[in-house]
Tab-separated table of C-alpha atoms in Angstrom:
chain	number	residue	atom	x	y	z
A	236	UNK	CA	133.468	-14.392	112.979
A	237	UNK	CA	133.294	-12.822	116.408
A	238	UNK	CA	131.749	-9.357	116.954
A	239	UNK	CA	134.316	-8.707	119.688
A	240	UNK	CA	138.037	-8.162	119.905
A	241	UNK	CA	139.751	-8.174	123.315
A	242	UNK	CA	143.117	-6.977	122.036
A	243	UNK	CA	144.347	-3.584	123.332
A	244	UNK	CA	144.117	-0.222	121.638
A	245	UNK	CA	147.442	1.539	121.131
A	246	UNK	CA	147.902	5.238	121.822
A	247	UNK	CA	151.063	7.303	121.219
A	248	UNK	CA	152.334	10.829	121.599
A	249	UNK	CA	155.657	12.523	121.975
A	250	UNK	CA	155.210	12.928	125.719
A	251	UNK	CA	152.730	13.703	128.428
A	252	UNK	CA	150.117	15.412	126.223
A	253	UNK	CA	148.656	12.245	124.809
A	254	UNK	CA	147.608	11.209	128.292
A	255	UNK	CA	144.830	13.804	127.994
A	256	UNK	CA	143.498	11.720	125.128
A	257	UNK	CA	144.081	8.451	126.968
A	258	UNK	CA	142.215	9.799	129.994
A	259	UNK	CA	139.129	10.491	127.859
A	260	UNK	CA	139.393	7.079	126.240
A	261	UNK	CA	139.602	5.389	129.649
A	262	UNK	CA	136.496	7.278	130.700
A	263	UNK	CA	134.543	6.498	127.523
A	264	UNK	CA	135.706	2.847	127.278
A	265	UNK	CA	136.376	1.538	130.792
A	266	UNK	CA	136.422	-2.102	129.700
A	267	UNK	CA	138.921	-1.668	126.901
A	268	UNK	CA	142.636	-2.415	127.373
A	269	UNK	CA	145.086	0.321	126.337
A	270	UNK	CA	148.845	0.562	125.633
A	271	UNK	CA	150.333	4.030	125.746
A	272	UNK	CA	153.648	4.921	124.114
A	273	UNK	CA	155.305	8.229	125.030
A	274	UNK	CA	158.277	9.099	122.790
A	275	UNK	CA	159.816	11.136	125.575
A	276	UNK	CA	163.359	10.746	124.251
A	277	UNK	CA	162.536	12.813	121.112
A	278	UNK	CA	159.964	15.340	122.247
A	279	UNK	CA	158.798	17.866	121.228
A	280	UNK	CA	157.586	16.935	117.753
A	281	UNK	CA	156.199	20.422	117.055
A	282	UNK	CA	159.582	21.933	116.225
A	283	UNK	CA	160.707	19.155	113.892
A	284	UNK	CA	160.361	18.732	110.122
A	285	UNK	CA	157.479	16.804	108.583
A	286	UNK	CA	159.786	14.073	107.325
A	287	UNK	CA	161.296	13.574	110.765
A	288	UNK	CA	157.879	13.454	112.434
A	289	UNK	CA	156.728	10.945	109.869
A	290	UNK	CA	159.774	8.727	110.546
A	291	UNK	CA	159.277	8.856	114.268
A	292	UNK	CA	155.563	8.178	113.931
A	293	UNK	CA	156.080	5.092	111.729
A	294	UNK	CA	158.436	3.711	114.325
A	295	UNK	CA	155.864	4.312	117.025
A	296	UNK	CA	153.178	2.621	114.900
A	297	UNK	CA	155.406	-0.389	114.334
A	298	UNK	CA	156.160	-0.727	118.024
A	299	UNK	CA	152.460	-0.714	118.952
A	300	UNK	CA	151.652	-3.195	116.190
A	301	UNK	CA	154.313	-5.468	117.620
A	302	UNK	CA	152.187	-5.431	120.762
A	303	UNK	CA	149.258	-6.898	118.836
A	304	UNK	CA	146.981	-3.874	119.111
A	305	UNK	CA	143.601	-3.811	117.285
A	306	UNK	CA	143.689	-0.086	116.535
A	307	UNK	CA	145.985	2.905	117.086
A	308	UNK	CA	145.134	6.418	118.177
A	309	UNK	CA	147.713	9.020	117.114
A	310	UNK	CA	147.332	11.226	120.174
A	311	UNK	CA	149.582	13.936	118.773
A	312	UNK	CA	148.415	16.684	116.467
A	313	UNK	CA	151.817	17.203	114.927
A	314	UNK	CA	152.144	13.489	114.152
A	315	UNK	CA	148.583	13.480	112.850
A	316	UNK	CA	149.532	15.994	110.180
A	317	UNK	CA	151.951	13.369	108.756
A	318	UNK	CA	149.806	10.242	109.313
A	319	UNK	CA	146.963	10.642	106.859
A	320	UNK	CA	146.202	6.945	106.216
A	321	UNK	CA	143.236	5.233	107.891
A	322	UNK	CA	145.291	2.041	108.362
A	323	UNK	CA	148.927	1.122	108.769
A	324	UNK	CA	150.091	-2.378	108.052
A	325	UNK	CA	146.471	-3.506	108.235
A	326	UNK	CA	145.774	-1.911	111.638
A	327	UNK	CA	143.132	0.869	111.801
A	328	UNK	CA	144.599	4.287	112.632
A	329	UNK	CA	142.753	7.240	114.158
A	330	UNK	CA	144.313	10.687	114.048
A	331	UNK	CA	143.084	13.570	116.201
A	332	UNK	CA	142.733	16.204	113.463
A	333	UNK	CA	139.610	14.766	111.768
A	334	UNK	CA	137.578	14.325	115.014
A	335	UNK	CA	138.638	17.759	116.313
A	336	UNK	CA	137.631	19.410	113.052
A	337	UNK	CA	134.312	17.655	112.929
A	338	UNK	CA	133.443	18.604	116.510
A	339	UNK	CA	134.520	22.216	116.016
A	340	UNK	CA	132.350	22.471	112.908
A	341	UNK	CA	129.386	21.141	114.911
A	342	UNK	CA	129.934	23.405	117.931
A	343	UNK	CA	130.456	26.807	116.289
A	344	UNK	CA	127.390	28.995	116.046
A	345	UNK	CA	128.917	31.998	114.242
A	346	UNK	CA	131.362	30.150	111.926
A	347	UNK	CA	134.445	31.735	113.577
A	348	UNK	CA	136.851	29.048	114.738
A	349	UNK	CA	140.408	29.398	116.068
A	350	UNK	CA	143.110	26.730	116.109
A	351	UNK	CA	145.709	26.731	118.887
A	352	UNK	CA	148.668	24.555	117.872
A	353	UNK	CA	152.370	24.017	117.558
A	354	UNK	CA	154.218	25.732	114.699
A	355	UNK	CA	154.396	22.453	112.783
A	356	UNK	CA	150.622	21.912	112.995
A	357	UNK	CA	149.907	25.491	111.982
A	358	UNK	CA	152.307	25.253	109.050
A	359	UNK	CA	150.691	22.021	107.852
A	360	UNK	CA	147.330	23.829	107.704
A	361	UNK	CA	145.576	20.504	108.286
A	362	UNK	CA	142.823	21.807	110.517
A	363	UNK	CA	141.857	24.673	108.263
A	364	UNK	CA	141.744	22.384	105.243
A	365	UNK	CA	139.643	19.776	107.033
A	366	UNK	CA	137.251	22.334	108.510
A	367	UNK	CA	136.806	24.044	105.149
A	368	UNK	CA	136.018	20.673	103.634
A	369	UNK	CA	133.232	20.171	106.169
A	370	UNK	CA	131.900	23.717	105.935
A	371	UNK	CA	133.492	26.233	103.522
A	372	UNK	CA	131.694	29.101	105.309
A	373	UNK	CA	133.692	28.677	108.500
A	374	UNK	CA	136.421	31.246	109.028
A	375	UNK	CA	139.516	29.688	110.582
A	376	UNK	CA	142.312	31.561	112.372
A	377	UNK	CA	145.399	29.633	113.497
A	378	UNK	CA	147.691	30.694	116.332
A	379	UNK	CA	151.000	29.019	117.121
A	380	UNK	CA	151.499	28.562	120.880
A	381	UNK	CA	154.803	26.611	121.156
A	382	UNK	CA	155.557	27.423	124.774
A	383	UNK	CA	152.320	25.741	125.907
A	384	UNK	CA	153.987	22.343	125.376
A	385	UNK	CA	156.880	23.163	127.724
A	386	UNK	CA	154.508	24.584	130.304
A	387	UNK	CA	152.370	21.432	130.228
A	388	UNK	CA	155.393	19.153	130.453
A	389	UNK	CA	156.696	21.245	133.347
A	390	UNK	CA	153.415	20.788	135.222
A	391	UNK	CA	152.603	24.523	135.301
A	392	UNK	CA	148.979	23.932	134.450
A	393	UNK	CA	147.540	26.653	136.688
A	394	UNK	CA	150.340	29.154	137.192
A	395	UNK	CA	150.557	32.903	136.914
A	396	UNK	CA	153.362	32.582	134.298
A	397	UNK	CA	151.190	30.291	132.205
A	398	UNK	CA	148.324	32.769	132.437
A	399	UNK	CA	150.599	35.602	131.302
A	400	UNK	CA	151.869	33.578	128.327
A	401	UNK	CA	148.302	32.586	127.395
A	402	UNK	CA	147.368	36.277	127.476
A	403	UNK	CA	150.279	37.082	125.200
A	404	UNK	CA	149.390	34.372	122.658
A	405	UNK	CA	145.597	34.761	122.701
A	406	UNK	CA	144.988	38.493	123.039
A	407	UNK	CA	144.603	38.835	119.279
A	408	UNK	CA	141.588	36.476	119.350
A	409	UNK	CA	139.527	38.621	121.728
A	410	UNK	CA	138.344	40.998	118.997
A	411	UNK	CA	137.777	38.320	116.335
A	412	UNK	CA	134.365	37.148	117.549
A	413	UNK	CA	135.675	33.590	117.961
A	414	UNK	CA	133.178	31.249	119.593
A	415	UNK	CA	134.994	27.924	119.209
A	416	UNK	CA	138.671	27.122	119.799
A	417	UNK	CA	140.374	23.848	118.969
A	418	UNK	CA	143.096	22.842	121.409
A	419	UNK	CA	145.081	21.405	118.474
A	420	UNK	CA	147.861	19.907	120.593
A	421	UNK	CA	147.169	17.182	123.097
A	422	UNK	CA	149.230	19.024	125.686
A	423	UNK	CA	146.949	22.047	125.601
A	424	UNK	CA	143.949	20.566	127.489
A	425	UNK	CA	146.279	20.556	130.534
A	426	UNK	CA	146.135	24.341	130.264
A	427	UNK	CA	142.372	24.620	129.858
A	428	UNK	CA	141.922	26.794	132.902
A	429	UNK	CA	144.278	29.683	131.931
A	430	UNK	CA	143.169	29.440	128.258
A	431	UNK	CA	139.497	29.612	129.215
A	432	UNK	CA	140.195	32.502	131.596
A	433	UNK	CA	141.815	34.535	128.809
A	434	UNK	CA	139.251	33.717	126.154
A	435	UNK	CA	136.146	33.869	128.352
A	436	UNK	CA	133.636	31.280	129.554
A	437	UNK	CA	131.414	31.614	126.480
A	438	UNK	CA	134.091	30.220	124.135
A	439	UNK	CA	133.885	26.465	123.365
A	440	UNK	CA	137.168	24.641	123.852
A	441	UNK	CA	137.499	21.526	121.711
A	442	UNK	CA	139.470	18.720	123.356
A	443	UNK	CA	141.016	16.101	121.038
A	444	UNK	CA	140.406	13.341	123.548
A	445	UNK	CA	136.714	14.019	123.769
A	446	UNK	CA	136.459	14.288	119.970
A	447	UNK	CA	138.276	11.003	119.220
A	448	UNK	CA	136.218	9.181	121.853
A	449	UNK	CA	133.029	10.221	120.056
A	450	UNK	CA	134.353	8.920	116.719
A	451	UNK	CA	135.540	5.617	118.188
A	452	UNK	CA	132.236	5.127	120.026
A	453	UNK	CA	130.424	5.636	116.729
A	454	UNK	CA	132.646	3.141	114.948
A	455	UNK	CA	131.936	0.538	117.660
A	456	UNK	CA	128.209	1.085	117.280
A	457	UNK	CA	128.421	0.973	113.484
A	458	UNK	CA	130.497	-2.210	113.578
A	459	UNK	CA	133.418	-0.462	111.880
A	460	UNK	CA	135.571	-1.504	114.860
A	461	UNK	CA	135.136	-4.347	117.358
A	462	UNK	CA	134.822	-3.641	121.077
A	463	UNK	CA	136.043	-5.934	123.764
A	464	UNK	CA	133.709	-8.542	125.217
A	465	UNK	CA	135.185	-8.069	128.662
A	466	UNK	CA	132.659	-7.146	131.316
A	467	UNK	CA	135.156	-5.868	133.869
A	468	UNK	CA	137.930	-3.250	133.556
A	469	UNK	CA	141.463	-4.477	132.779
A	470	UNK	CA	143.766	-5.003	135.717
A	471	UNK	CA	146.491	-2.663	134.434
A	472	UNK	CA	147.396	0.061	132.035
A	473	UNK	CA	150.639	-0.450	130.111
A	474	UNK	CA	152.757	2.705	129.706
A	475	UNK	CA	155.808	2.597	127.482
A	476	UNK	CA	158.460	5.309	127.306
A	477	UNK	CA	161.473	5.819	125.029
A	478	UNK	CA	163.182	7.626	127.875
A	479	UNK	CA	162.148	7.168	131.531
A	480	UNK	CA	161.887	10.157	133.838
A	481	UNK	CA	160.412	11.071	137.232
A	482	UNK	CA	158.681	14.155	135.752
A	483	UNK	CA	156.606	11.944	133.464
A	484	UNK	CA	155.749	9.633	136.389
A	485	UNK	CA	154.661	12.548	138.572
A	486	UNK	CA	152.499	14.240	135.899
A	487	UNK	CA	151.022	10.979	134.606
A	488	UNK	CA	150.030	9.940	138.099
A	489	UNK	CA	148.315	13.267	138.593
A	490	UNK	CA	146.478	12.992	135.251
A	491	UNK	CA	145.279	9.483	135.892
A	492	UNK	CA	144.520	9.868	139.601
A	493	UNK	CA	140.838	9.224	138.983
A	494	UNK	CA	141.841	5.639	138.264
A	495	UNK	CA	143.643	5.314	141.577
A	496	UNK	CA	146.989	4.959	139.865
A	497	UNK	CA	149.991	4.219	141.991
A	498	UNK	CA	153.411	3.678	140.502
A	499	UNK	CA	156.996	3.138	141.624
A	500	UNK	CA	158.654	3.848	138.299
A	501	UNK	CA	161.837	1.862	138.046
A	502	UNK	CA	164.761	2.957	135.794
A	503	UNK	CA	163.163	0.986	132.952
A	504	UNK	CA	161.535	2.343	129.871
A	505	UNK	CA	158.536	0.102	130.095
A	506	UNK	CA	156.200	-0.107	133.038
A	507	UNK	CA	152.665	-0.785	133.969
A	508	UNK	CA	150.197	1.256	135.966
A	509	UNK	CA	148.026	-0.869	138.229
A	510	UNK	CA	144.341	-0.001	137.855
A	511	UNK	CA	143.351	-2.456	140.565
A	512	UNK	CA	146.181	-2.467	143.105
A	513	UNK	CA	148.527	-4.561	141.039
A	514	UNK	CA	151.851	-3.401	139.717
A	515	UNK	CA	153.955	-5.191	137.114
A	516	UNK	CA	157.234	-3.823	135.904
A	517	UNK	CA	159.526	-4.923	133.113
A	518	UNK	CA	163.183	-4.296	132.283
A	519	UNK	CA	162.442	-4.354	128.598
A	520	UNK	CA	163.764	-1.228	126.860
A	521	UNK	CA	162.479	0.512	123.745
A	522	UNK	CA	165.125	1.442	121.187
A	523	UNK	CA	164.414	2.899	117.781
């Protein structure tokens, strides 16, 4: 049996936020092939019920499995609260809650950790439960920051309004002696600058993309997952959307600009980003 697997890794989120995870994965694993699914027709997930999020997530998983992926990264914290299994229909599944909790537990020096998340993620209490399992001595404070998702989707990543809203949400943390903050929504790393400005430079910000990359790298080294045997980067990155839009194209191009991404998004719901000056589009549509 081969020690390698050249099939792609699937990644999904409700919208643009999961691209922060994808960006870290592309950096950590430049030879791996990825397929990204953005469920843009039904975002945001953070305001929906657990049952609805589970239903949407299962449909996303099934779509990616139909693309013959070797593993799936649930690049959405709200979806990760509902996808607890380590495999779905025989395909390994990685959520972002476990890696983020592990990294936060390792980084904190004073055992005071804050969780910034959507209302759904805060209500699920998944991060606090996981962190307490790792180290019962850690104090965990959760803060719901629902407007951060809209600000990220709007592209207001470094804006005075974003800074004012961050100040409003995070002011209560300033007197709590917090030294580590988990950005428990994959949209939130897009707002790192205003969040860091409000909290101070000495506070560790935990990025889900960085955390999941560390876990996947360990699984490759421990033979729990099989890396590709390709010695050169893939020619393209496949991006799938449940609802096409120019805003997603604009923001995704900005986020992935380090990979010299150029795109002329057609009115299709499935398209490819060229990583090496090649563009392939498709008129296939995704319907759930």
